[in-house]
Structures are given as structure tokens and as C-alpha cells.
Amino acid sequence: MLPYFPFEQDAYAMALGVRALRAGETLIEIDALHYEAELALKASLLREDLPSRFQALPGTQPLQWEVLRLLLTRMAGESPGHFTRLEGEDGRWHWRNGVLGTEETLLPGDADSLSLAPLDWVGRQVQEDLLVLDGTREGFPLVAGQLCFPSGWSLDEKLGRSLLEVHAPVPRFAEQVGAATLRLMDGLKPGRTVTRCNWAVTVTDRLCMEPRARGEWLHLFEGLTPQNAGERCFLRLERQTLSRLPESGAILFTIHTYLAPVAGEVPTPERRRQLAQVLRTVPDDMSGYKRLGPLREPLLAWLETPWPSKDSSESP
């Protein structure tokens, strides 16, 4: 099952739902079952179209290096069974990714020591998408990112835009949580990462849901019924984190996307009820934004199908 089930409330509500990382929680999550396959998919997507999936504004190299230093240090400290970071007397770092069986020597800050831009290189070590916002400029503009697994958006349309502009397509975002979001960003402190979980329900198990590829999976809405919706609909979760970088004041935004059929995520009547309550109360404009319209009714019918009673059994 997925590591999160964000449907504990009785009805849909737009809320930030942010909390600090708890003791033992890692900044970067290693989903060992899918790690190698998802990194291979990332590499393939970047090879296919790097300019669309990795972008950085001029002057962001120092921010990228700061992200790299933060992530490699945290990953080695939090997941020592998977990663090792050793520092030599000359300041060079020796990085070993034990999951992939790869090693690299680099000198932080030296562009010639890496074959890729720092953010692009470190993004190929993690399942997360990595986005960097300028924490010193009004509005927190998005200034760099490696984005391989988006849910309906792209760097082409968001790079350089402020946080509220990035979220402009989200119905009522600015009115309901815009001010709270800006206060949250203002209040972020180095060393105090916060996290939240975002959700969607979709009809495809594609991780990369760029707008340009929408026509490749829209046909999957066809044929949904109350009998098959649980198996054909997928719960898509984004475990998001926000970290203030201590040197530059920039903000690192990470997104780890998890996907699984709905049927496997609601093994109890209580979970079915919780998900149904939320789906039933999503406002129409938000339902349209989340592309729930064609799947909501068949999925609700599937969720609300009575479970067999415990004492029911077939006759001998």
C-alpha cells in the first residue's frame, strides 16, 4: 500500500495541511520497490527532451550547488545503507549510490567536475521532482527545476513566475490559501523542513502527465463502470517538502509521486467511506481542475457497493 492516505476529514476542504518533519522522517524518501525503475524512467525522459524537463534561469548555479550539497549530505546521513558521501582533503566529494551501484567524484561549486548542471545531476539520484524558488524576491518566483513526473503542468509555463502565478489555475487558491501560503514561505527556517500530501485520482498509471501527452491517456476514461472503477482508477499522491537553504535563502520544493490502484488503497469499509466522503464533496470547479468529472460517479458507486457481511457464506 501507499505510505500515505490523506482522507481523514469528513469532507473536501482546501487547506495547506503542512507540518514539520517528524523524528525519523527523511527529506528524500527511498521507495526501494520502484527506485531503480523510476530513475531509469527519469533518465529516459531527460534524454528524450532535456530542455522541457530541466530548466534554470541565468545566475542560479550557486542555488543549484547548494541544493546538491544539502541533498547529498541529508541522503548520506538519513539513508546510510543506500548512500555514502566522503569528503577528501582537497574538498572533493566522493559520492556512492549503493542502490544503483554508481560512484562519482565532484568538487562542489566547480562546474567542470560534473557533466551536468548540479540540479539536473542530483535530480537523477532521487525519485522526487526538484524545484527551486528564489526566497529573497517578492512572490517567491520559480527559478530552476527538474520536473519529470508532473501532474498536468510543465516548466515551460511556470518558470520565472511567482508562487501565486504558478497556482493561478487552481480554483480559489489565491482567495482561500494564498495569503497563508506566502506567510508559510516567509516563515521557513533553515533546518526546519515542512511537508504536506497532495492527492488526485486519475485513470492512468503514468508518472509523467505533461499537458502535451494528455491525448495519450484520455481514452482511458471510456468504459469506467461501478464494477471496474476501483481497479481502473489510480490514487496519485504527492509527498511534498519545503526547505529553506541556509546560504542563499532559496527554497527547495520536492515532490515524490506515488501511484496505485484505488482498490488496493481502500481495503476496509472505513477507508472506502472516507474516500467517498471527500470525492462526493469536491466542488464542481475543483472537480474539473482535478479531472474527476468522468470518473467520480462510477468510482463513488464502486466505493459505496455494500461489502459482504462477515457471516455470509456460500451454501455447501
PDB file of C-alpha atoms in Angstrom:
ATOM      1  CA  MET A   1       0.000   0.000   0.000  1.00  0.00           C
ATOM      2  CA  LEU A   2       1.000   3.618  -0.435  1.00  0.00           C
ATOM      3  CA  PRO A   3       2.712   5.278   2.545  1.00  0.00           C
ATOM      4  CA  TYR A   4       0.008   7.955   2.887  1.00  0.00           C
ATOM      5  CA  PHE A   5      -3.801   8.059   2.942  1.00  0.00           C
ATOM      6  CA  PRO A   6      -4.811  11.740   3.199  1.00  0.00           C
ATOM      7  CA  PHE A   7      -8.568  11.326   3.625  1.00  0.00           C
ATOM      8  CA  GLU A   8      -9.191  11.528   7.351  1.00  0.00           C
ATOM      9  CA  GLN A   9     -11.566  14.509   7.142  1.00  0.00           C
ATOM     10  CA  ASP A  10     -15.319  14.187   6.661  1.00  0.00           C
ATOM     11  CA  ALA A  11     -15.460  16.402   3.566  1.00  0.00           C
ATOM     12  CA  TYR A  12     -13.221  18.007   0.986  1.00  0.00           C
ATOM     13  CA  ALA A  13     -11.512  21.177   2.174  1.00  0.00           C
ATOM     14  CA  MET A  14      -8.810  23.306   0.597  1.00  0.00           C
ATOM     15  CA  ALA A  15      -6.108  23.546   3.238  1.00  0.00           C
ATOM     16  CA  LEU A  16      -2.332  23.659   3.336  1.00  0.00           C
ATOM     17  CA  GLY A  17      -2.106  20.716   5.749  1.00  0.00           C
ATOM     18  CA  VAL A  18       1.540  21.457   6.445  1.00  0.00           C
ATOM     19  CA  ARG A  19       3.541  20.022   9.326  1.00  0.00           C
ATOM     20  CA  ALA A  20       7.185  19.782  10.316  1.00  0.00           C
ATOM     21  CA  LEU A  21       9.095  16.598   9.521  1.00  0.00           C
ATOM     22  CA  ARG A  22       8.869  14.217  12.447  1.00  0.00           C
ATOM     23  CA  ALA A  23      11.806  12.453  14.054  1.00  0.00           C
ATOM     24  CA  GLY A  24      12.911   9.656  11.762  1.00  0.00           C
ATOM     25  CA  GLU A  25      11.312  11.110   8.637  1.00  0.00           C
ATOM     26  CA  THR A  26      13.721  11.726   5.780  1.00  0.00           C
ATOM     27  CA  LEU A  27      13.878  14.669   3.402  1.00  0.00           C
ATOM     28  CA  ILE A  28      14.273  12.296   0.447  1.00  0.00           C
ATOM     29  CA  GLU A  29      12.159   9.134   0.501  1.00  0.00           C
ATOM     30  CA  ILE A  30      13.578   5.951  -0.990  1.00  0.00           C
ATOM     31  CA  ASP A  31      10.822   3.719  -2.338  1.00  0.00           C
ATOM     32  CA  ALA A  32      13.076   0.702  -2.832  1.00  0.00           C
ATOM     33  CA  LEU A  33      10.490  -1.230  -4.828  1.00  0.00           C
ATOM     34  CA  HIS A  34      10.355   1.451  -7.554  1.00  0.00           C
ATOM     35  CA  TYR A  35      13.586   3.411  -7.110  1.00  0.00           C
ATOM     36  CA  GLU A  36      15.625   1.918  -9.950  1.00  0.00           C
ATOM     37  CA  ALA A  37      12.728   1.837 -12.416  1.00  0.00           C
ATOM     38  CA  GLU A  38      11.717   5.423 -11.694  1.00  0.00           C
ATOM     39  CA  LEU A  39      15.280   6.711 -12.020  1.00  0.00           C
ATOM     40  CA  ALA A  40      15.595   4.848 -15.318  1.00  0.00           C
ATOM     41  CA  LEU A  41      12.346   6.488 -16.445  1.00  0.00           C
ATOM     42  CA  LYS A  42      13.697   9.887 -15.401  1.00  0.00           C
ATOM     43  CA  ALA A  43      16.877   9.322 -17.381  1.00  0.00           C
ATOM     44  CA  SER A  44      14.848   8.295 -20.439  1.00  0.00           C
ATOM     45  CA  LEU A  45      12.574  11.347 -20.222  1.00  0.00           C
ATOM     46  CA  LEU A  46      15.520  13.710 -19.814  1.00  0.00           C
ATOM     47  CA  ARG A  47      17.331  12.087 -22.715  1.00  0.00           C
ATOM     48  CA  GLU A  48      14.207  12.459 -24.845  1.00  0.00           C
ATOM     49  CA  ASP A  49      13.655  16.175 -24.095  1.00  0.00           C
ATOM     50  CA  LEU A  50      16.045  17.765 -21.618  1.00  0.00           C
ATOM     51  CA  PRO A  51      15.109  21.415 -22.406  1.00  0.00           C
ATOM     52  CA  SER A  52      11.495  20.842 -21.344  1.00  0.00           C
ATOM     53  CA  ARG A  53      12.218  18.832 -18.201  1.00  0.00           C
ATOM     54  CA  PHE A  54      15.208  20.669 -16.791  1.00  0.00           C
ATOM     55  CA  GLN A  55      15.320  24.451 -16.826  1.00  0.00           C
ATOM     56  CA  ALA A  56      17.207  27.059 -14.819  1.00  0.00           C
ATOM     57  CA  LEU A  57      17.320  30.827 -15.078  1.00  0.00           C
ATOM     58  CA  PRO A  58      20.706  32.540 -15.502  1.00  0.00           C
ATOM     59  CA  GLY A  59      22.560  33.099 -12.249  1.00  0.00           C
ATOM     60  CA  THR A  60      21.074  30.080 -10.439  1.00  0.00           C
ATOM     61  CA  GLN A  61      24.225  27.917 -10.448  1.00  0.00           C
ATOM     62  CA  PRO A  62      25.036  28.777  -6.789  1.00  0.00           C
ATOM     63  CA  LEU A  63      21.495  27.772  -5.758  1.00  0.00           C
ATOM     64  CA  GLN A  64      21.800  24.504  -7.655  1.00  0.00           C
ATOM     65  CA  TRP A  65      25.081  23.681  -5.938  1.00  0.00           C
ATOM     66  CA  GLU A  66      23.534  24.470  -2.566  1.00  0.00           C
ATOM     67  CA  VAL A  67      20.673  22.058  -3.310  1.00  0.00           C
ATOM     68  CA  LEU A  68      23.177  19.387  -4.324  1.00  0.00           C
ATOM     69  CA  ARG A  69      25.206  19.809  -1.138  1.00  0.00           C
ATOM     70  CA  LEU A  70      22.085  19.728   1.021  1.00  0.00           C
ATOM     71  CA  LEU A  71      20.608  16.626  -0.604  1.00  0.00           C
ATOM     72  CA  LEU A  72      23.791  14.550  -0.733  1.00  0.00           C
ATOM     73  CA  THR A  73      24.536  15.358   2.893  1.00  0.00           C
ATOM     74  CA  ARG A  74      21.000  14.569   4.046  1.00  0.00           C
ATOM     75  CA  MET A  75      20.740  11.390   1.975  1.00  0.00           C
ATOM     76  CA  ALA A  76      24.039  10.008   3.284  1.00  0.00           C
ATOM     77  CA  GLY A  77      23.075  10.870   6.854  1.00  0.00           C
ATOM     78  CA  GLU A  78      19.475   9.676   6.716  1.00  0.00           C
ATOM     79  CA  SER A  79      19.892   6.615   4.475  1.00  0.00           C
ATOM     80  CA  PRO A  80      23.454   5.375   5.102  1.00  0.00           C
ATOM     81  CA  GLY A  81      22.532   1.907   3.913  1.00  0.00           C
ATOM     82  CA  HIS A  82      21.955   3.308   0.446  1.00  0.00           C
ATOM     83  CA  PHE A  83      24.292   6.296   0.074  1.00  0.00           C
ATOM     84  CA  THR A  84      27.785   7.353   1.113  1.00  0.00           C
ATOM     85  CA  ARG A  85      29.359  10.812   0.919  1.00  0.00           C
ATOM     86  CA  LEU A  86      33.061  11.118   1.718  1.00  0.00           C
ATOM     87  CA  GLU A  87      34.997  14.387   1.643  1.00  0.00           C
ATOM     88  CA  GLY A  88      38.669  14.404   0.690  1.00  0.00           C
ATOM     89  CA  GLU A  89      41.377  16.751   1.908  1.00  0.00           C
ATOM     90  CA  ASP A  90      41.178  18.669  -1.372  1.00  0.00           C
ATOM     91  CA  GLY A  91      37.480  19.409  -0.804  1.00  0.00           C
ATOM     92  CA  ARG A  92      36.280  16.894  -3.372  1.00  0.00           C
ATOM     93  CA  TRP A  93      33.297  14.747  -2.540  1.00  0.00           C
ATOM     94  CA  HIS A  94      33.156  11.061  -3.348  1.00  0.00           C
ATOM     95  CA  TRP A  95      29.525  10.008  -3.751  1.00  0.00           C
ATOM     96  CA  ARG A  96      28.411   6.392  -3.844  1.00  0.00           C
ATOM     97  CA  ASN A  97      24.857   5.402  -4.726  1.00  0.00           C
ATOM     98  CA  GLY A  98      24.638   1.856  -3.419  1.00  0.00           C
ATOM     99  CA  VAL A  99      21.192   1.228  -4.927  1.00  0.00           C
ATOM    100  CA  LEU A 100      22.334   1.980  -8.465  1.00  0.00           C
ATOM    101  CA  GLY A 101      25.907   0.809  -7.886  1.00  0.00           C
ATOM    102  CA  THR A 102      27.340   4.106  -9.179  1.00  0.00           C
ATOM    103  CA  GLU A 103      30.107   6.353  -7.891  1.00  0.00           C
ATOM    104  CA  GLU A 104      31.106   9.916  -8.701  1.00  0.00           C
ATOM    105  CA  THR A 105      33.782  12.351  -7.561  1.00  0.00           C
ATOM    106  CA  LEU A 106      32.925  16.037  -7.696  1.00  0.00           C
ATOM    107  CA  LEU A 107      34.094  19.371  -6.331  1.00  0.00           C
ATOM    108  CA  PRO A 108      31.106  21.381  -5.094  1.00  0.00           C
ATOM    109  CA  GLY A 109      30.975  24.713  -6.881  1.00  0.00           C
ATOM    110  CA  ASP A 110      33.178  23.584  -9.767  1.00  0.00           C
ATOM    111  CA  ALA A 111      31.091  23.224 -12.921  1.00  0.00           C
ATOM    112  CA  ASP A 112      33.863  21.274 -14.631  1.00  0.00           C
ATOM    113  CA  SER A 113      33.617  18.492 -12.038  1.00  0.00           C
ATOM    114  CA  LEU A 114      30.159  17.437 -13.245  1.00  0.00           C
ATOM    115  CA  SER A 115      28.974  16.548 -16.712  1.00  0.00           C
ATOM    116  CA  LEU A 116      25.513  18.001 -15.974  1.00  0.00           C
ATOM    117  CA  ALA A 117      24.091  21.071 -14.273  1.00  0.00           C
ATOM    118  CA  PRO A 118      24.129  20.457 -10.483  1.00  0.00           C
ATOM    119  CA  LEU A 119      20.336  20.368 -10.076  1.00  0.00           C
ATOM    120  CA  ASP A 120      19.938  18.076 -13.069  1.00  0.00           C
ATOM    121  CA  TRP A 121      22.654  15.754 -11.770  1.00  0.00           C
ATOM    122  CA  VAL A 122      21.298  15.458  -8.220  1.00  0.00           C
ATOM    123  CA  GLY A 123      17.753  15.070  -9.568  1.00  0.00           C
ATOM    124  CA  ARG A 124      18.886  11.831 -11.189  1.00  0.00           C
ATOM    125  CA  GLN A 125      19.741  10.448  -7.741  1.00  0.00           C
ATOM    126  CA  VAL A 126      16.225  10.828  -6.329  1.00  0.00           C
ATOM    127  CA  GLN A 127      12.676   9.850  -7.224  1.00  0.00           C
ATOM    128  CA  GLU A 128      11.488  13.351  -6.350  1.00  0.00           C
ATOM    129  CA  ASP A 129      10.985  16.221  -8.756  1.00  0.00           C
ATOM    130  CA  LEU A 130      13.102  19.162  -7.571  1.00  0.00           C
ATOM    131  CA  LEU A 131      12.034  22.809  -7.858  1.00  0.00           C
ATOM    132  CA  VAL A 132      13.874  25.886  -6.570  1.00  0.00           C
ATOM    133  CA  LEU A 133      12.187  29.157  -5.653  1.00  0.00           C
ATOM    134  CA  ASP A 134      14.001  32.422  -5.016  1.00  0.00           C
ATOM    135  CA  GLY A 135      13.358  33.112  -1.344  1.00  0.00           C
ATOM    136  CA  THR A 136      14.757  36.646  -1.476  1.00  0.00           C
ATOM    137  CA  ARG A 137      12.444  38.092  -4.153  1.00  0.00           C
ATOM    138  CA  GLU A 138       8.854  39.145  -3.721  1.00  0.00           C
ATOM    139  CA  GLY A 139       6.405  36.425  -4.656  1.00  0.00           C
ATOM    140  CA  PHE A 140       8.944  33.576  -4.485  1.00  0.00           C
ATOM    141  CA  PRO A 141       9.436  33.050  -8.232  1.00  0.00           C
ATOM    142  CA  LEU A 142      10.300  29.613  -9.573  1.00  0.00           C
ATOM    143  CA  VAL A 143      13.865  29.908 -10.880  1.00  0.00           C
ATOM    144  CA  ALA A 144      15.028  26.333 -11.553  1.00  0.00           C
ATOM    145  CA  GLY A 145      13.647  22.843 -11.707  1.00  0.00           C
ATOM    146  CA  GLN A 146      13.945  19.280 -12.841  1.00  0.00           C
ATOM    147  CA  LEU A 147      10.373  18.135 -13.492  1.00  0.00           C
ATOM    148  CA  CYS A 148       9.829  14.651 -14.917  1.00  0.00           C
ATOM    149  CA  PHE A 149       6.632  13.498 -13.176  1.00  0.00           C
ATOM    150  CA  PRO A 150       4.243  16.489 -13.309  1.00  0.00           C
ATOM    151  CA  SER A 151       0.502  16.255 -12.840  1.00  0.00           C
ATOM    152  CA  GLY A 152      -0.776  18.376 -15.700  1.00  0.00           C
ATOM    153  CA  TRP A 153       1.795  21.199 -15.859  1.00  0.00           C
ATOM    154  CA  SER A 154       5.232  21.972 -17.265  1.00  0.00           C
ATOM    155  CA  LEU A 155       8.282  24.108 -16.595  1.00  0.00           C
ATOM    156  CA  ASP A 156       7.730  25.925 -19.887  1.00  0.00           C
ATOM    157  CA  GLU A 157       4.606  27.578 -18.499  1.00  0.00           C
ATOM    158  CA  LYS A 158       5.768  28.161 -14.906  1.00  0.00           C
ATOM    159  CA  LEU A 159       9.474  29.097 -14.874  1.00  0.00           C
ATOM    160  CA  GLY A 160      10.047  32.666 -13.723  1.00  0.00           C
ATOM    161  CA  ARG A 161       6.530  33.072 -12.358  1.00  0.00           C
ATOM    162  CA  SER A 162       5.652  33.890  -8.759  1.00  0.00           C
ATOM    163  CA  LEU A 163       4.207  31.286  -6.420  1.00  0.00           C
ATOM    164  CA  LEU A 164       0.675  32.648  -6.757  1.00  0.00           C
ATOM    165  CA  GLU A 165       1.004  32.845 -10.541  1.00  0.00           C
ATOM    166  CA  VAL A 166       2.158  29.213 -10.616  1.00  0.00           C
ATOM    167  CA  HIS A 167      -1.015  28.246  -8.738  1.00  0.00           C
ATOM    168  CA  ALA A 168      -3.338  30.566 -10.674  1.00  0.00           C
ATOM    169  CA  PRO A 169      -5.141  27.655 -12.450  1.00  0.00           C
ATOM    170  CA  VAL A 170      -6.148  26.136  -9.079  1.00  0.00           C
ATOM    171  CA  PRO A 171      -9.724  27.281  -8.327  1.00  0.00           C
ATOM    172  CA  ARG A 172      -9.903  29.732  -5.384  1.00  0.00           C
ATOM    173  CA  PHE A 173      -6.290  29.072  -4.389  1.00  0.00           C
ATOM    174  CA  ALA A 174      -5.386  32.750  -4.050  1.00  0.00           C
ATOM    175  CA  GLU A 175      -8.583  33.629  -2.174  1.00  0.00           C
ATOM    176  CA  GLN A 176      -8.584  30.723   0.278  1.00  0.00           C
ATOM    177  CA  VAL A 177      -4.962  29.805   0.958  1.00  0.00           C
ATOM    178  CA  GLY A 178      -2.827  32.302  -0.965  1.00  0.00           C
ATOM    179  CA  ALA A 179      -2.042  34.567   1.991  1.00  0.00           C
ATOM    180  CA  ALA A 180      -1.381  31.600   4.287  1.00  0.00           C
ATOM    181  CA  THR A 181       0.957  30.097   1.694  1.00  0.00           C
ATOM    182  CA  LEU A 182       3.005  33.292   1.464  1.00  0.00           C
ATOM    183  CA  ARG A 183       3.201  33.509   5.263  1.00  0.00           C
ATOM    184  CA  LEU A 184       4.385  29.915   5.372  1.00  0.00           C
ATOM    185  CA  MET A 185       7.117  30.645   2.842  1.00  0.00           C
ATOM    186  CA  ASP A 186       8.196  33.766   4.711  1.00  0.00           C
ATOM    187  CA  GLY A 187       8.424  31.812   7.956  1.00  0.00           C
ATOM    188  CA  LEU A 188      10.509  28.886   6.703  1.00  0.00           C
ATOM    189  CA  LYS A 189      13.734  28.483   8.654  1.00  0.00           C
ATOM    190  CA  PRO A 190      16.892  26.602   7.571  1.00  0.00           C
ATOM    191  CA  GLY A 191      16.975  23.134   9.100  1.00  0.00           C
ATOM    192  CA  ARG A 192      13.203  23.023   9.680  1.00  0.00           C
ATOM    193  CA  THR A 193      11.711  21.251   6.671  1.00  0.00           C
ATOM    194  CA  VAL A 194       7.923  21.071   6.409  1.00  0.00           C
ATOM    195  CA  THR A 195       5.843  18.556   4.495  1.00  0.00           C
ATOM    196  CA  ARG A 196       2.339  18.009   3.161  1.00  0.00           C
ATOM    197  CA  CYS A 197       0.482  15.490   1.000  1.00  0.00           C
ATOM    198  CA  ASN A 198      -1.450  16.364  -2.143  1.00  0.00           C
ATOM    199  CA  TRP A 199      -3.790  13.928  -3.895  1.00  0.00           C
ATOM    200  CA  ALA A 200      -5.532  13.229  -7.164  1.00  0.00           C
ATOM    201  CA  VAL A 201      -7.470  10.349  -8.686  1.00  0.00           C
ATOM    202  CA  THR A 202      -6.747   9.513 -12.291  1.00  0.00           C
ATOM    203  CA  VAL A 203      -7.263   6.770 -14.862  1.00  0.00           C
ATOM    204  CA  THR A 204      -3.620   6.268 -15.816  1.00  0.00           C
ATOM    205  CA  ASP A 205      -0.588   4.914 -14.018  1.00  0.00           C
ATOM    206  CA  ARG A 206       1.685   7.275 -15.963  1.00  0.00           C
ATOM    207  CA  LEU A 207       4.020   9.236 -13.720  1.00  0.00           C
ATOM    208  CA  CYS A 208       4.728  11.813 -16.427  1.00  0.00           C
ATOM    209  CA  MET A 209       1.420  13.609 -17.047  1.00  0.00           C
ATOM    210  CA  GLU A 210       2.611  16.595 -19.059  1.00  0.00           C
ATOM    211  CA  PRO A 211      -0.119  18.622 -20.792  1.00  0.00           C
ATOM    212  CA  ARG A 212       1.247  17.722 -24.226  1.00  0.00           C
ATOM    213  CA  ALA A 213       0.715  13.994 -23.522  1.00  0.00           C
ATOM    214  CA  ARG A 214      -2.904  14.302 -22.390  1.00  0.00           C
ATOM    215  CA  GLY A 215      -4.285  12.842 -25.603  1.00  0.00           C
ATOM    216  CA  GLU A 216      -2.366   9.616 -24.990  1.00  0.00           C
ATOM    217  CA  TRP A 217      -4.419   8.615 -21.940  1.00  0.00           C
ATOM    218  CA  LEU A 218      -7.772  10.449 -22.078  1.00  0.00           C
ATOM    219  CA  HIS A 219      -9.357   7.423 -23.771  1.00  0.00           C
ATOM    220  CA  LEU A 220      -8.905   5.514 -20.504  1.00  0.00           C
ATOM    221  CA  PHE A 221     -11.958   7.293 -19.089  1.00  0.00           C
ATOM    222  CA  GLU A 222     -14.048   5.265 -21.504  1.00  0.00           C
ATOM    223  CA  GLY A 223     -15.674   2.140 -20.170  1.00  0.00           C
ATOM    224  CA  LEU A 224     -15.470   3.005 -16.469  1.00  0.00           C
ATOM    225  CA  THR A 225     -18.259   1.263 -14.569  1.00  0.00           C
ATOM    226  CA  PRO A 226     -19.260   0.748 -10.918  1.00  0.00           C
ATOM    227  CA  GLN A 227     -17.868  -2.761 -11.322  1.00  0.00           C
ATOM    228  CA  ASN A 228     -14.363  -1.907 -12.560  1.00  0.00           C
ATOM    229  CA  ALA A 229     -13.677   1.650 -11.316  1.00  0.00           C
ATOM    230  CA  GLY A 230     -11.730   0.516  -8.247  1.00  0.00           C
ATOM    231  CA  GLU A 231      -9.204  -1.374 -10.344  1.00  0.00           C
ATOM    232  CA  ARG A 232      -9.065   1.096 -13.255  1.00  0.00           C
ATOM    233  CA  CYS A 233      -8.763   4.319 -11.212  1.00  0.00           C
ATOM    234  CA  PHE A 234      -5.474   5.233  -9.575  1.00  0.00           C
ATOM    235  CA  LEU A 235      -4.793   7.185  -6.411  1.00  0.00           C
ATOM    236  CA  ARG A 236      -1.976   9.640  -7.144  1.00  0.00           C
ATOM    237  CA  LEU A 237      -0.241  11.097  -4.084  1.00  0.00           C
ATOM    238  CA  GLU A 238       2.422  13.775  -3.912  1.00  0.00           C
ATOM    239  CA  ARG A 239       4.541  13.887  -0.779  1.00  0.00           C
ATOM    240  CA  GLN A 240       5.827  17.458  -0.891  1.00  0.00           C
ATOM    241  CA  THR A 241       8.501  19.158   1.203  1.00  0.00           C
ATOM    242  CA  LEU A 242       9.732  22.736   1.576  1.00  0.00           C
ATOM    243  CA  SER A 243      13.236  23.539   2.848  1.00  0.00           C
ATOM    244  CA  ARG A 244      14.909  26.922   3.252  1.00  0.00           C
ATOM    245  CA  LEU A 245      18.524  26.844   2.043  1.00  0.00           C
ATOM    246  CA  PRO A 246      20.782  28.436   4.677  1.00  0.00           C
ATOM    247  CA  GLU A 247      23.263  30.271   2.430  1.00  0.00           C
ATOM    248  CA  SER A 248      21.091  31.763  -0.297  1.00  0.00           C
ATOM    249  CA  GLY A 249      17.675  31.809   1.376  1.00  0.00           C
ATOM    250  CA  ALA A 250      16.251  29.965  -1.636  1.00  0.00           C
ATOM    251  CA  ILE A 251      13.509  27.387  -1.077  1.00  0.00           C
ATOM    252  CA  LEU A 252      13.749  23.793  -2.260  1.00  0.00           C
ATOM    253  CA  PHE A 253      10.404  22.223  -3.126  1.00  0.00           C
ATOM    254  CA  THR A 254      10.448  18.436  -3.555  1.00  0.00           C
ATOM    255  CA  ILE A 255       7.628  16.271  -4.933  1.00  0.00           C
ATOM    256  CA  HIS A 256       7.674  12.488  -4.548  1.00  0.00           C
ATOM    257  CA  THR A 257       4.809  10.982  -6.571  1.00  0.00           C
ATOM    258  CA  TYR A 258       3.215   7.677  -5.594  1.00  0.00           C
ATOM    259  CA  LEU A 259       0.649   5.780  -7.673  1.00  0.00           C
ATOM    260  CA  ALA A 260      -1.504   2.721  -7.009  1.00  0.00           C
ATOM    261  CA  PRO A 261      -4.948   1.366  -7.996  1.00  0.00           C
ATOM    262  CA  VAL A 262      -7.684   2.695  -5.725  1.00  0.00           C
ATOM    263  CA  ALA A 263      -8.873  -0.845  -4.957  1.00  0.00           C
ATOM    264  CA  GLY A 264      -5.669  -1.677  -3.106  1.00  0.00           C
ATOM    265  CA  GLU A 265      -5.745   1.510  -1.016  1.00  0.00           C
ATOM    266  CA  VAL A 266      -9.212   1.046   0.495  1.00  0.00           C
ATOM    267  CA  PRO A 267      -9.129  -2.457   1.992  1.00  0.00           C
ATOM    268  CA  THR A 268     -11.600  -1.580   4.769  1.00  0.00           C
ATOM    269  CA  PRO A 269     -15.139  -0.150   4.783  1.00  0.00           C
ATOM    270  CA  GLU A 270     -13.863   2.825   6.786  1.00  0.00           C
ATOM    271  CA  ARG A 271     -11.310   3.773   4.169  1.00  0.00           C
ATOM    272  CA  ARG A 272     -13.899   3.388   1.436  1.00  0.00           C
ATOM    273  CA  ARG A 273     -16.246   5.661   3.354  1.00  0.00           C
ATOM    274  CA  GLN A 274     -13.542   8.288   3.931  1.00  0.00           C
ATOM    275  CA  LEU A 275     -12.526   8.467   0.278  1.00  0.00           C
ATOM    276  CA  ALA A 276     -16.166   8.529  -0.857  1.00  0.00           C
ATOM    277  CA  GLN A 277     -16.998  11.390   1.529  1.00  0.00           C
ATOM    278  CA  VAL A 278     -14.168  13.504   0.154  1.00  0.00           C
ATOM    279  CA  LEU A 279     -14.910  12.724  -3.506  1.00  0.00           C
ATOM    280  CA  ARG A 280     -18.608  13.455  -3.060  1.00  0.00           C
ATOM    281  CA  THR A 281     -17.931  16.931  -1.617  1.00  0.00           C
ATOM    282  CA  VAL A 282     -15.305  18.204  -4.067  1.00  0.00           C
ATOM    283  CA  PRO A 283     -16.725  21.447  -5.572  1.00  0.00           C
ATOM    284  CA  ASP A 284     -17.506  21.329  -9.271  1.00  0.00           C
ATOM    285  CA  ASP A 285     -14.758  23.770 -10.257  1.00  0.00           C
ATOM    286  CA  MET A 286     -12.158  21.789  -8.314  1.00  0.00           C
ATOM    287  CA  SER A 287     -13.518  18.550  -9.755  1.00  0.00           C
ATOM    288  CA  GLY A 288     -12.925  19.968 -13.215  1.00  0.00           C
ATOM    289  CA  TYR A 289      -9.404  21.050 -12.311  1.00  0.00           C
ATOM    290  CA  LYS A 290      -8.613  17.610 -10.894  1.00  0.00           C
ATOM    291  CA  ARG A 291     -10.244  15.894 -13.913  1.00  0.00           C
ATOM    292  CA  LEU A 292     -12.597  13.949 -11.647  1.00  0.00           C
ATOM    293  CA  GLY A 293     -15.732  14.500 -13.713  1.00  0.00           C
ATOM    294  CA  PRO A 294     -15.772  11.353 -15.877  1.00  0.00           C
ATOM    295  CA  LEU A 295     -14.644   9.042 -13.080  1.00  0.00           C
ATOM    296  CA  ARG A 296     -16.341  10.365  -9.963  1.00  0.00           C
ATOM    297  CA  GLU A 297     -19.768   8.746 -10.327  1.00  0.00           C
ATOM    298  CA  PRO A 298     -18.572   5.237 -11.275  1.00  0.00           C
ATOM    299  CA  LEU A 299     -15.906   5.350  -8.585  1.00  0.00           C
ATOM    300  CA  LEU A 300     -18.373   6.532  -5.944  1.00  0.00           C
ATOM    301  CA  ALA A 301     -20.703   3.703  -6.934  1.00  0.00           C
ATOM    302  CA  TRP A 302     -17.825   1.235  -6.611  1.00  0.00           C
ATOM    303  CA  LEU A 303     -16.814   2.629  -3.213  1.00  0.00           C
ATOM    304  CA  GLU A 304     -20.379   2.510  -1.936  1.00  0.00           C
ATOM    305  CA  THR A 305     -21.124  -1.036  -3.045  1.00  0.00           C
ATOM    306  CA  PRO A 306     -22.001  -2.906   0.176  1.00  0.00           C
ATOM    307  CA  TRP A 307     -19.340  -5.295   1.416  1.00  0.00           C
ATOM    308  CA  PRO A 308     -20.389  -8.908   2.062  1.00  0.00           C
ATOM    309  CA  SER A 309     -21.285  -9.428   5.689  1.00  0.00           C
ATOM    310  CA  LYS A 310     -18.763 -11.343   7.800  1.00  0.00           C
ATOM    311  CA  ASP A 311     -21.154 -14.209   8.465  1.00  0.00           C
ATOM    312  CA  SER A 312     -22.216 -14.628   4.828  1.00  0.00           C
ATOM    313  CA  SER A 313     -21.008 -17.775   3.173  1.00  0.00           C
ATOM    314  CA  GLU A 314     -21.847 -19.942   0.244  1.00  0.00           C
ATOM    315  CA  SER A 315     -24.120 -22.861   0.820  1.00  0.00           C
ATOM    316  CA  PRO A 316     -22.348 -26.218   0.764  1.00  0.00           C
TER     317      PRO A 316
END
